[in-house]
Coordinates of C-alpha atoms in Angstrom, one line a residue:
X1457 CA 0.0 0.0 0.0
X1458 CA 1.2 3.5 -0.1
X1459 CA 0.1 6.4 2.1
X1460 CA -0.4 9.8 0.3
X1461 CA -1.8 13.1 1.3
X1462 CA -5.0 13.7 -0.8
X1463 CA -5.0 16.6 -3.1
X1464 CA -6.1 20.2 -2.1
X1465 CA -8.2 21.8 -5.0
X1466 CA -6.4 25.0 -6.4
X1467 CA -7.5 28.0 -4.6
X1468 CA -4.6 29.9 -3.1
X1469 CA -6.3 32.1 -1.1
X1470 CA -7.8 32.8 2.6
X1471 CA -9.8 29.5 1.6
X1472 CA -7.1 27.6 1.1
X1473 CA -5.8 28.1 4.9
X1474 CA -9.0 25.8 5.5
X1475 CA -8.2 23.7 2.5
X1476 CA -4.9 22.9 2.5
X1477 CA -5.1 20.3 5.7
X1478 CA -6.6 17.4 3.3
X1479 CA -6.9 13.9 5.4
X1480 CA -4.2 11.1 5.2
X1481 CA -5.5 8.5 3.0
X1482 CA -4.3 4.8 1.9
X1483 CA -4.7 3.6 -2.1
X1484 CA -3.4 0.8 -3.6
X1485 CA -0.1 1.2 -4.9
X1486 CA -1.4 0.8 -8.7
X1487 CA -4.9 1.9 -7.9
X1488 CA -3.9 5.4 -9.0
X1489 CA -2.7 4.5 -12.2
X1490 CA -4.5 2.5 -15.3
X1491 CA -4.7 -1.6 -15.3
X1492 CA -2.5 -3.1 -17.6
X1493 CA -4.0 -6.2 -16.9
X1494 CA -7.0 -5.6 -17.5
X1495 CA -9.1 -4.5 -21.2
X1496 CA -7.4 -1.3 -22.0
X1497 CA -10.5 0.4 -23.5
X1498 CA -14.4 0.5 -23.5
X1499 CA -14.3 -0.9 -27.4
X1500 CA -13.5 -4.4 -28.0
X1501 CA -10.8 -5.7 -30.2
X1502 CA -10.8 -8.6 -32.7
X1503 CA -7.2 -9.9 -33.8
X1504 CA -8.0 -8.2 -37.1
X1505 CA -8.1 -4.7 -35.3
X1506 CA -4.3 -4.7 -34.5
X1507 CA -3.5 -5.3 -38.3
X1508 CA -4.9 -2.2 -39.3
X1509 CA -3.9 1.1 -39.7
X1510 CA -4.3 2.5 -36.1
X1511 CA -4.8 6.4 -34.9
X1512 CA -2.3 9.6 -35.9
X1513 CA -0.2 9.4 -32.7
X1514 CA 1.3 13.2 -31.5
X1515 CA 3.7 12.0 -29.2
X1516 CA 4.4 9.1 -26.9
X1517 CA 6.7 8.3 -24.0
X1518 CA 6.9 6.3 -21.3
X1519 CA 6.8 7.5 -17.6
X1520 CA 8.0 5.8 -14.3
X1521 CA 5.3 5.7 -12.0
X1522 CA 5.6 4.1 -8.6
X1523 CA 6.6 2.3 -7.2
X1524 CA 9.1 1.2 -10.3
X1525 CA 6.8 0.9 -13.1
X1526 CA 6.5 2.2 -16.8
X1527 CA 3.6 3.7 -17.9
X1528 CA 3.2 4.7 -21.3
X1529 CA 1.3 7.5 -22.5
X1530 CA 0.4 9.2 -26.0
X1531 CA -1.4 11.8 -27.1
X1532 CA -3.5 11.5 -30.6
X1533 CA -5.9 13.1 -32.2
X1534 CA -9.6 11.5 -32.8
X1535 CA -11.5 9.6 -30.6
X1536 CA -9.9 6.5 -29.9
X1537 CA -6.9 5.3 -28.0
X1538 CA -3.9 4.2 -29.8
X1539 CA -2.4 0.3 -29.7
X1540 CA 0.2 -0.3 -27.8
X1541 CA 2.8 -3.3 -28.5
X1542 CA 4.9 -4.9 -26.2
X1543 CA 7.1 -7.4 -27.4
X1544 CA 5.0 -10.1 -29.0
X1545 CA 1.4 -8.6 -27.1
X1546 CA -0.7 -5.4 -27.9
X1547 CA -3.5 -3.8 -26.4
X1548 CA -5.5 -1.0 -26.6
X1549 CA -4.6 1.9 -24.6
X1550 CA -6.7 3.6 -21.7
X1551 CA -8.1 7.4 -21.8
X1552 CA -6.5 9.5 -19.3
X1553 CA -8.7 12.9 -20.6
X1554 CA -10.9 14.0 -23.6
X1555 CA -10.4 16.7 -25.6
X1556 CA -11.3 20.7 -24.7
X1557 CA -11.8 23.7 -25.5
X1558 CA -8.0 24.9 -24.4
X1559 CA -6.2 20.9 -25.6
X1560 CA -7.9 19.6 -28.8
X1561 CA -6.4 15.8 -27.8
X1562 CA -7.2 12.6 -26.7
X1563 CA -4.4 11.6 -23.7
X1564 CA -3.8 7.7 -23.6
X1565 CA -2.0 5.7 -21.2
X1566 CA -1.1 2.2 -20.3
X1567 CA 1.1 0.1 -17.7
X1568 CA 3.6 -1.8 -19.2
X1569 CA 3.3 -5.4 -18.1
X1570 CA 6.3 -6.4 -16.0
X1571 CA 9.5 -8.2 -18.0
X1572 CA 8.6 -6.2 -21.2
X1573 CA 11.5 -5.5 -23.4
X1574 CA 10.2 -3.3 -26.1
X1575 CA 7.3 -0.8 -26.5
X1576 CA 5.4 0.2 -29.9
X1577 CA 2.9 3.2 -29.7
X1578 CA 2.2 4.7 -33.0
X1579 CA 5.1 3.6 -34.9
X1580 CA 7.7 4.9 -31.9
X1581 CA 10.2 2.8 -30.7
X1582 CA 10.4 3.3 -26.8
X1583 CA 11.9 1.6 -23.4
X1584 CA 11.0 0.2 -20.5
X1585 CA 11.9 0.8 -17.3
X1586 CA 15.4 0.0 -15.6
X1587 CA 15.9 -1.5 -12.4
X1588 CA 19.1 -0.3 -11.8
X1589 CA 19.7 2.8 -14.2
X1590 CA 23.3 3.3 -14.9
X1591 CA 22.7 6.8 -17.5
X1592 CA 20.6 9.3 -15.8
X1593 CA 20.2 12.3 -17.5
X1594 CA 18.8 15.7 -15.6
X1595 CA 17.5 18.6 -16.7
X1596 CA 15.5 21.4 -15.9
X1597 CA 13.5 24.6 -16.7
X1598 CA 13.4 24.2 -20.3
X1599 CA 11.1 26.5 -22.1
X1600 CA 11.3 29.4 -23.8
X1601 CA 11.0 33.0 -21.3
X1602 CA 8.3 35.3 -22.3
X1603 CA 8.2 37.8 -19.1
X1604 CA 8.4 41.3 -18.3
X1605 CA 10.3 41.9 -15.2
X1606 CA 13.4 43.4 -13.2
X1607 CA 15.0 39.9 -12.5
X1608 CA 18.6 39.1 -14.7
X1609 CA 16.9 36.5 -16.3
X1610 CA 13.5 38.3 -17.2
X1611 CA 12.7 39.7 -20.9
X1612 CA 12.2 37.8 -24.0
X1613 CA 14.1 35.3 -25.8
X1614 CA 13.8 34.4 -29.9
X1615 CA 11.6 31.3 -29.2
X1616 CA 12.2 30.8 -33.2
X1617 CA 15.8 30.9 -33.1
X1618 CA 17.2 27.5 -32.2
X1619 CA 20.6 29.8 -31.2
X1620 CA 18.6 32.4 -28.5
X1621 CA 16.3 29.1 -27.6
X1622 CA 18.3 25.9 -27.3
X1623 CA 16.1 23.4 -26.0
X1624 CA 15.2 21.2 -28.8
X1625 CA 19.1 21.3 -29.7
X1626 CA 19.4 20.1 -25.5
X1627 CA 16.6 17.5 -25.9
X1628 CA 18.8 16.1 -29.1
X1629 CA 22.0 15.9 -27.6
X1630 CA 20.3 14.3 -24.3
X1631 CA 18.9 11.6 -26.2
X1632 CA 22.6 11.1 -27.9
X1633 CA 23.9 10.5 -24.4
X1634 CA 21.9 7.3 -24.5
X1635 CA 20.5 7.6 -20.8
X1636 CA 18.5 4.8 -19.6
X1637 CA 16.2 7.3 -17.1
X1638 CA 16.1 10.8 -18.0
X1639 CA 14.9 13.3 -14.6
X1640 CA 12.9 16.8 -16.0
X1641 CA 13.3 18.8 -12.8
X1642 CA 10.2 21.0 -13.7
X1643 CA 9.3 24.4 -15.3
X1644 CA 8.0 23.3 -18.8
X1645 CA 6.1 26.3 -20.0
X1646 CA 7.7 30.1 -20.2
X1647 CA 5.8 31.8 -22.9
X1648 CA 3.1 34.0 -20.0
X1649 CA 2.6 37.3 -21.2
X1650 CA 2.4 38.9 -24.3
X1651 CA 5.1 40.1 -26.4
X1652 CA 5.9 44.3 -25.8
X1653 CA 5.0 46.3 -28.7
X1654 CA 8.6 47.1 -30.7
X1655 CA 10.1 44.1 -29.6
X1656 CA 10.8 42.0 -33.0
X1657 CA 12.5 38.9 -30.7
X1658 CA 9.0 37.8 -30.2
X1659 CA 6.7 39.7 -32.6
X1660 CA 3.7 36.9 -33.6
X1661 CA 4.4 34.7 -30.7
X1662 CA 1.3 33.5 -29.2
X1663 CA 1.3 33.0 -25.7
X1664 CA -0.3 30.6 -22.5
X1665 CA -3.8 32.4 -22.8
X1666 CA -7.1 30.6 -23.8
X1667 CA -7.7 28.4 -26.9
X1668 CA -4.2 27.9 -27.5
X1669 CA -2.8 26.4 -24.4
X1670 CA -1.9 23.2 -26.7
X1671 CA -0.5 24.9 -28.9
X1672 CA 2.0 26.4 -26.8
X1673 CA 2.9 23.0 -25.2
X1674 CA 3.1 22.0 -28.6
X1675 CA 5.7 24.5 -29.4
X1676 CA 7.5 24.7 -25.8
X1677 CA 7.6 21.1 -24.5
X1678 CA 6.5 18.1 -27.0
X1679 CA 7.9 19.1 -30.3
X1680 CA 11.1 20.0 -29.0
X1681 CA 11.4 17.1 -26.7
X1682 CA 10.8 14.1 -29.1
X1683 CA 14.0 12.6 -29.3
X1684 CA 14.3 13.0 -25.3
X1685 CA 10.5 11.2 -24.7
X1686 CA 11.6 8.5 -26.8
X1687 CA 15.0 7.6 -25.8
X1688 CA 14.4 6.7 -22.1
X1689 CA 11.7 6.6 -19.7
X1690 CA 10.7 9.9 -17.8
X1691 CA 10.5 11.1 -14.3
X1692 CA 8.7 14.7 -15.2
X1693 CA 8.8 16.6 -11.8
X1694 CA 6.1 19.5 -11.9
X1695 CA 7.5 23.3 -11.6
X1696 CA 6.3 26.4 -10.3
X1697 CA 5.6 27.1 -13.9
X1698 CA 3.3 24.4 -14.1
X1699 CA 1.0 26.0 -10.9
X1700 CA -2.9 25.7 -11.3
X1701 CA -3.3 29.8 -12.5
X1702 CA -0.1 28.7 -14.7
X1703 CA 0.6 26.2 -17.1
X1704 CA -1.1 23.6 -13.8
X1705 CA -3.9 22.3 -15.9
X1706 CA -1.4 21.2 -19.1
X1707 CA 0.7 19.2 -16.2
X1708 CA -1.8 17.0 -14.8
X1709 CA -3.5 16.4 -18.1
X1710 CA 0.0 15.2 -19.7
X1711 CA 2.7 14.8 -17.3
X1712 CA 1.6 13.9 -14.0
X1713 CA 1.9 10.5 -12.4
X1714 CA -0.8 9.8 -10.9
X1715 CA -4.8 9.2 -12.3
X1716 CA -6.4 12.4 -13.4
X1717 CA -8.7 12.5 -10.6
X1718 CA -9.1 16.8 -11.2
X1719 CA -8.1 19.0 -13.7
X1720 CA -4.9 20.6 -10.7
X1721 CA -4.7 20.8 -7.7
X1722 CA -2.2 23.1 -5.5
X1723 CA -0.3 20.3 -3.8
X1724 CA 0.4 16.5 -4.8
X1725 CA 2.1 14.1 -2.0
X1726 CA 5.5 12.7 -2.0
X1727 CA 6.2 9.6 -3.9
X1728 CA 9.1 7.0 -4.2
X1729 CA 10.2 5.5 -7.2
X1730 CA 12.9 2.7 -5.8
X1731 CA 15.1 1.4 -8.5
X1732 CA 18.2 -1.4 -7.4
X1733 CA 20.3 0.4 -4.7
X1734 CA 18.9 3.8 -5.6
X1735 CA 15.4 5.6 -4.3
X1736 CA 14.2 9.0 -6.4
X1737 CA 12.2 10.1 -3.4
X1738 CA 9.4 13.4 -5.3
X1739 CA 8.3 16.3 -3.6
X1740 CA 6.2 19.0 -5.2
X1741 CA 7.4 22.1 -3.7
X1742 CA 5.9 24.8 -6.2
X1743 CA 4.0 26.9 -3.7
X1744 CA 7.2 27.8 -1.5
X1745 CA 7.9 31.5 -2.1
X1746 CA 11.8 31.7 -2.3
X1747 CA 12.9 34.4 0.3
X1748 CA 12.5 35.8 3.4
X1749 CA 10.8 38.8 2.3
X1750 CA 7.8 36.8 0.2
X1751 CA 8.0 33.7 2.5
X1752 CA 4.6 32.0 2.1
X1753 CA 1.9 31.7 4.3
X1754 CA 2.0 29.7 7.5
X1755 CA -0.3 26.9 5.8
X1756 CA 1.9 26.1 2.8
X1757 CA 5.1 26.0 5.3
X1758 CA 3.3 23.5 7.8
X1759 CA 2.0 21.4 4.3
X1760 CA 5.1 21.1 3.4
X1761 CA 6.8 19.9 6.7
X1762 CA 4.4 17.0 6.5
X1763 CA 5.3 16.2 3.2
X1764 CA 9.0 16.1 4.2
X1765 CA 7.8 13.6 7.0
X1766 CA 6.6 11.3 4.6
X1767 CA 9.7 11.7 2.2
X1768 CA 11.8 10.8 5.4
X1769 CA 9.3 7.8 5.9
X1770 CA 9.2 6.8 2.2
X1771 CA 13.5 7.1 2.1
X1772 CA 14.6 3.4 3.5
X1773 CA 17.8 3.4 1.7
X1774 CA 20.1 5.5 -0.3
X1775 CA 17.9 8.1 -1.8
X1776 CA 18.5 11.9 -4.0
X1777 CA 15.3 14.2 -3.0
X1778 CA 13.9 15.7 -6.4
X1779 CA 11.8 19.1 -6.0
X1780 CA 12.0 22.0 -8.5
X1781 CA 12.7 24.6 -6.2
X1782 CA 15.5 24.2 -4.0
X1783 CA 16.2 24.0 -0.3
X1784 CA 19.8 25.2 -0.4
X1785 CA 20.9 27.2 -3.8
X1786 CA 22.8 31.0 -4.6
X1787 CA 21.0 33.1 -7.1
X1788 CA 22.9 36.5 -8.6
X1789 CA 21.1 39.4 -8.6
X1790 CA 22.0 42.8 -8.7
X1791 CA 21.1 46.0 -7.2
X1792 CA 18.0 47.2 -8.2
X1793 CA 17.2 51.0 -8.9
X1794 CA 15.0 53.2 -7.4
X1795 CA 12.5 53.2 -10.5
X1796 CA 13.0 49.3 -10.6
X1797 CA 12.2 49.2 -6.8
X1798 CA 9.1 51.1 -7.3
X1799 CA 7.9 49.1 -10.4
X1800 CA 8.8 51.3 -13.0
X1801 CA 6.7 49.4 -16.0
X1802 CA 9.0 50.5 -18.3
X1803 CA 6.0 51.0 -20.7
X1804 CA 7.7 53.7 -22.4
X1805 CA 10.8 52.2 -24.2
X1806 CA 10.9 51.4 -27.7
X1807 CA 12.7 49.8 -30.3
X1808 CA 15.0 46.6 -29.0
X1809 CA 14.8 47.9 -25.3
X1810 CA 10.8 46.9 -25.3
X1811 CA 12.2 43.3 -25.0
X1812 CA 12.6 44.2 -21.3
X1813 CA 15.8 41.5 -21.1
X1814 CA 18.3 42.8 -18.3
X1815 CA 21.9 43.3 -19.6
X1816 CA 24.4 41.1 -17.8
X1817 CA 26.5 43.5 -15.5
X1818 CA 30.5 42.7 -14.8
X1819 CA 30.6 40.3 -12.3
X1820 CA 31.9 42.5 -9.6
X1821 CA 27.9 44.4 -10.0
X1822 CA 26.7 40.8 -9.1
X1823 CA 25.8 39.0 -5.3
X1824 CA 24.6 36.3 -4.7
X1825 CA 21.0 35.2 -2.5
X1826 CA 20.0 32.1 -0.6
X1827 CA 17.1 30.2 -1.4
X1828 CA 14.6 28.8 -0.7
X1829 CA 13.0 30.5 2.7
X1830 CA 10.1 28.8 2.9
X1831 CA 11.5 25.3 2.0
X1832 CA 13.8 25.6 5.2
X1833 CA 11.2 26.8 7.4
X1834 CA 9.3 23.6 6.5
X1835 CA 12.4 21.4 6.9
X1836 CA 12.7 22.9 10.2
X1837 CA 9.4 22.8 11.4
X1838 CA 9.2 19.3 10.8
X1839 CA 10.1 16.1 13.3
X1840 CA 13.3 15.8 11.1
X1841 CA 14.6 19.8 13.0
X1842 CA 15.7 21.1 9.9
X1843 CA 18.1 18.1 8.5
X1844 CA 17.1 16.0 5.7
X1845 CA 17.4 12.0 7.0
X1846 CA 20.4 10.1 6.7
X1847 CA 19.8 8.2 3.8
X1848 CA 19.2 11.3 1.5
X1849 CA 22.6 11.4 -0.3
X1850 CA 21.6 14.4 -3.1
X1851 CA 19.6 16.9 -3.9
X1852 CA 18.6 17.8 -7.3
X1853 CA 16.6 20.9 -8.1
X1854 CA 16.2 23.5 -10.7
X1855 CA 14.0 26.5 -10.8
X1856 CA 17.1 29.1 -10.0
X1857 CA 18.5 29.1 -14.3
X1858 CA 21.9 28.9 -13.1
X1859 CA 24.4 25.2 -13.2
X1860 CA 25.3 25.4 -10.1
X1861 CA 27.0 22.8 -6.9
X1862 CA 26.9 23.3 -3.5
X1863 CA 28.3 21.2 -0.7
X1864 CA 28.1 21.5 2.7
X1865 CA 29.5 20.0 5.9
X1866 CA 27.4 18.3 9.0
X1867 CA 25.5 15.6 7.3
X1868 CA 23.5 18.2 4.9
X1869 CA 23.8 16.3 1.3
X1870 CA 24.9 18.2 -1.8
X1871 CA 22.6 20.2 -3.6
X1872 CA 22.6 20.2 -7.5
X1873 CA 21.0 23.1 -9.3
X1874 CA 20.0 22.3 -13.0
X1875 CA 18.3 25.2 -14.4
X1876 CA 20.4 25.5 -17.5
X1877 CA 17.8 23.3 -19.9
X1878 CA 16.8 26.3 -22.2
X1879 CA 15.3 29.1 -20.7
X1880 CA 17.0 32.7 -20.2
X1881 CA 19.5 31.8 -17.8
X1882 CA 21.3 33.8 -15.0
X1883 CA 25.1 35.2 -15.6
X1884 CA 28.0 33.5 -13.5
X1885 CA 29.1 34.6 -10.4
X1886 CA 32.3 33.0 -8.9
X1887 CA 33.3 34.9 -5.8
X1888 CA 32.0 35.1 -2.2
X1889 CA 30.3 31.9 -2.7
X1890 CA 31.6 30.4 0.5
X1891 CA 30.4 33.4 2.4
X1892 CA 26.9 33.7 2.1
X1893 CA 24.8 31.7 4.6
X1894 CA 22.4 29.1 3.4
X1895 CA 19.8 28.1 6.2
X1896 CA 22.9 28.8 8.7
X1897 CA 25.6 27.0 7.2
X1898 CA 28.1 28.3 4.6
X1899 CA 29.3 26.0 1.5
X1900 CA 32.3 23.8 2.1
X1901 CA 32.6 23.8 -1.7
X1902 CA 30.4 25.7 -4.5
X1903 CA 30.5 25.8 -8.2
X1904 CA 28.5 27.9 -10.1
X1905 CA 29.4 27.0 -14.1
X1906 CA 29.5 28.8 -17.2
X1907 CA 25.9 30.2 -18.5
X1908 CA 25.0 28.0 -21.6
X1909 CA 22.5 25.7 -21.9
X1910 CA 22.8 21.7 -21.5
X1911 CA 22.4 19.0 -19.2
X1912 CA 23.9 16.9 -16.4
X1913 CA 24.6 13.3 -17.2
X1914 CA 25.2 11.1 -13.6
X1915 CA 26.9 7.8 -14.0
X1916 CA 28.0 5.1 -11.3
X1917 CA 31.8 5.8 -9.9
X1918 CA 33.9 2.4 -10.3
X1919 CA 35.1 3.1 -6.5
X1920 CA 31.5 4.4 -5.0
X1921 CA 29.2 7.2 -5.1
X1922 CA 28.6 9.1 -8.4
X1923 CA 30.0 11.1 -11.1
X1924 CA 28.3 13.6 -12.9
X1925 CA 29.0 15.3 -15.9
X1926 CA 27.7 18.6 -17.3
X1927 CA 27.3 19.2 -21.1
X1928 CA 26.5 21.6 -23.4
X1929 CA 24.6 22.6 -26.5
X1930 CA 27.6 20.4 -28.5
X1931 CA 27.3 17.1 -26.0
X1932 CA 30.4 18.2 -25.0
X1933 CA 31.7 18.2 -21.4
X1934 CA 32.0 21.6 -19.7
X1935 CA 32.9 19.9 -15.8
X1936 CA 32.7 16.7 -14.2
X1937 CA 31.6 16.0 -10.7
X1938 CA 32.3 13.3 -8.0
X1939 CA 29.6 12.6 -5.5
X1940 CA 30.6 10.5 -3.2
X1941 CA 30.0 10.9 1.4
X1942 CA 27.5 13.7 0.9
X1943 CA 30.5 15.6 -1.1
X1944 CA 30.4 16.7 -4.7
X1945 CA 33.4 18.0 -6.1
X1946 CA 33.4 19.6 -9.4
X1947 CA 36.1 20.8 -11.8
X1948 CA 35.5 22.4 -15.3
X1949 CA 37.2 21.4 -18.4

């Protein structure tokens, strides 16, 4: 059996204070997900069926689901659910949702029946799920910004040009890399507002706005990402990005684990996928505000210090924590002026400038800020006092669009920060790193790379623990890690 938190409906507001304490309940450890053992569709199949030309399939890929198992989903357009093959057998698939007004699809989904060695959906090749994954891929916060604001990485990128926006050139070199479990650390969708008169970067962009929602995850996530949703099977963590008055209601229609038993809903419990001498232990951590100044409310901090109970509880042997925001990460920022401080629109510039995106200062204009505020004060108001359990070896996070390692000393396990999968990203900042307080320890070591886009590619060392590698645009390796007694060491190339 396995024990999850029931889901809060999204309504972040004085409501939810009342809301937010859903009760404990028990399910089935497969009841949340489709039967593969059972018929896989309300239409019957003769023999003939499967012989026949079946449905135009958009995309397919196959998702781990817990507690290890793969379950495949497509989306098509029509009515009816695609076949799905596996090795010699083949059955129809499931219907996760119809089509709407906003997503003009049919989502599918199956389990794949345990020992299977080769999927079929539509004419894609895809994998099953490893027991003991030796090529684990990780990346995070992928899409393509569309934002007005006075952060560094705010403005608007060329969502046309592969060179401004590098995902899809990511997504191709990842599947290259020939992982057998690829980790998407959240933050799928970036196109929110609409694109500032005079800016020609994005001029005929549509963005997340009603009617043509799939569109844009079209254009940001599942075109882009083919050659990564076929090459291994996912774990697809959900970002801040992907909140219910977000991109939410995309998320739990495509990407989230469990049965669609809403449309979103603000919080989703903690879950274990346990693979052979490794545990992937999931927290959804998208409502924590990041500092001090915006911490969030007092409900969302004590949600979260149960979750982290029962991702202590779930953790029985060696474990990385996955959550899209961080609990201990450095993020540059700069001074702000006194216009920016006020909220100075900026609705008067013109010409290039109406593109809103911050020019990177010299390095010695840059500090550095600890994150995230309310994630500690959940960790701390926990039974576990502020330290993660034992067994928690990493941490892997994105959210902050840096490529950045931090280790620290007393127990606390590194933390990895993989924002670098496409998006605007942050400029580097390499000094005073060790001198900035992160929930009251400094870093014993930090790393904060080079600002391109890639990913980070974690292998098995021969003599214990892990190494990681980070790679670029070119699949070539920028630094290499070791990760080995709650230390990561990194050196660039």
């Amino acid at each position: 059996m396995l024990t999850c938190v029931s889901r809060v409906p999204s309504v972040l507001s004085r409501s939810l204070m009342v809301a937010v304490w859903a009760s404990l309940c028990l399910v089935g450890s497969n009841s949340a997900f489709a039967d593969s053992d059972s018929d896989s569709d309300s239409d019957s199949d003769s023999d003939s069926d499967f012989d026949q030309p079946d449905v135009s399939v958009r995309s397919a890929w196959v998702q781990v689901v817990p507690p290890n198992r793969g379950l495949v989903r497509a989306i098509v357009d029509g009515e009816r659910c695609p076949i799905a093959h596996f090795d010699r057998r083949h059955a129809r698939m499931k219907v996760r949702t119809r089509p709407d007004a906003d997503f003009d699809v049919l989502v599918c989904e199956l389990l794949v029946p345990t020992g299977t060695r080769w999927i079929e959906v539509g004419g894609r090749k895809l994998r099953p799920v490893s027991r003991n994954p030796q090529r684990i891929a990780v990346i995070g916060d992928t899409g393509c910004r569309m934002k007005a604001g006075i952060h560094l990485d705010d403005g608007f990128q060329d969502c046309r040009d592969p060179n401004a926006w590098q995902f899809a050139e990511v997504a191709q070199r990842v599947a290259e890399w020939q992982p057998d479990l690829i980790i998407q650390l959240g933050d799928y969708i970036y196109r929110e507002q609409k694109c500032p008169d005079g800016c020609s970067l994005c001029q005929g962009l549509v963005f997340l706005s009603p009617g043509v929602r799939m569109r844009i995850w079209n254009e940001e996530f599942f075109n882009p990402a083919q050659p990564m949703l076929e090459a291994a099977p996912l774990v697809l963590v959900r970002g801040d990005h992907e909140k219910c008055s977000r991109a939410g209601r995309g998320y739990f229609r495509f990407l989230d684990p469990q049965s669609l038993g809403q449309q979103c809903a603000d919080f989703s419990a903690p879950y274990s996928l346990d693979f052979e001498g490794l545990q992937l232990i999931v927290m959804d951590t998208v409502q924590a505000e990041d500092t001090e100044q915006k911490l969030s409310p007092e409900v969302v901090i004590n949600r979260y210090a149960r979750d982290f109970e029962r991702a202590a509880e779930l953790a029985t042997g060696a474990s990385w924590l996955l959550s899209h925001r961080p609990i201990w990460s450095l993020r540059p920022k700069r001074a702000l002026s006194r216009s920016e401080a006020n909220g100075d629109p900026k609705e008067n510039w013109v010409g290039e400038a109406a593109c809103l995106n911050q020019q990177f200062p010299d390095a010695a204009g840059l500090t550095v800020e600890s994150l995230n505020a309310t994630v500690q004060a959940a960790l701390h108001a926990s039974n576990l006092n502020g330290t993660l359990p034992s067994e928690v070896e990493v941490v892997l996070a994105s959210h902050v669009h840096v490529s950045e390692v931090l280790s620290f000393s007393g127990g606390r396990p590194p933390e990895f920060t993989i924002g670098n999968g496409g998006t605007k990203m942050l400029p580097t900042v390499t000094d005073g790193l060790l001198e900035v307080p992160i929930d009251s320890q400094t870093a014993t070591n930090a790393t904060m790379l080079e600002a391109v886009h890639g990913f980070f590619g974690f292998t098995p060392h021969p003599s214990g623990g892990w190494r990681a590698e980070v790679l670029d645009v070119r699949g070539e390796t920028i630094a290499s890690c070791s990760i080995n007694d709650k230390q990561a060491l990194c050196q660039s190339r």
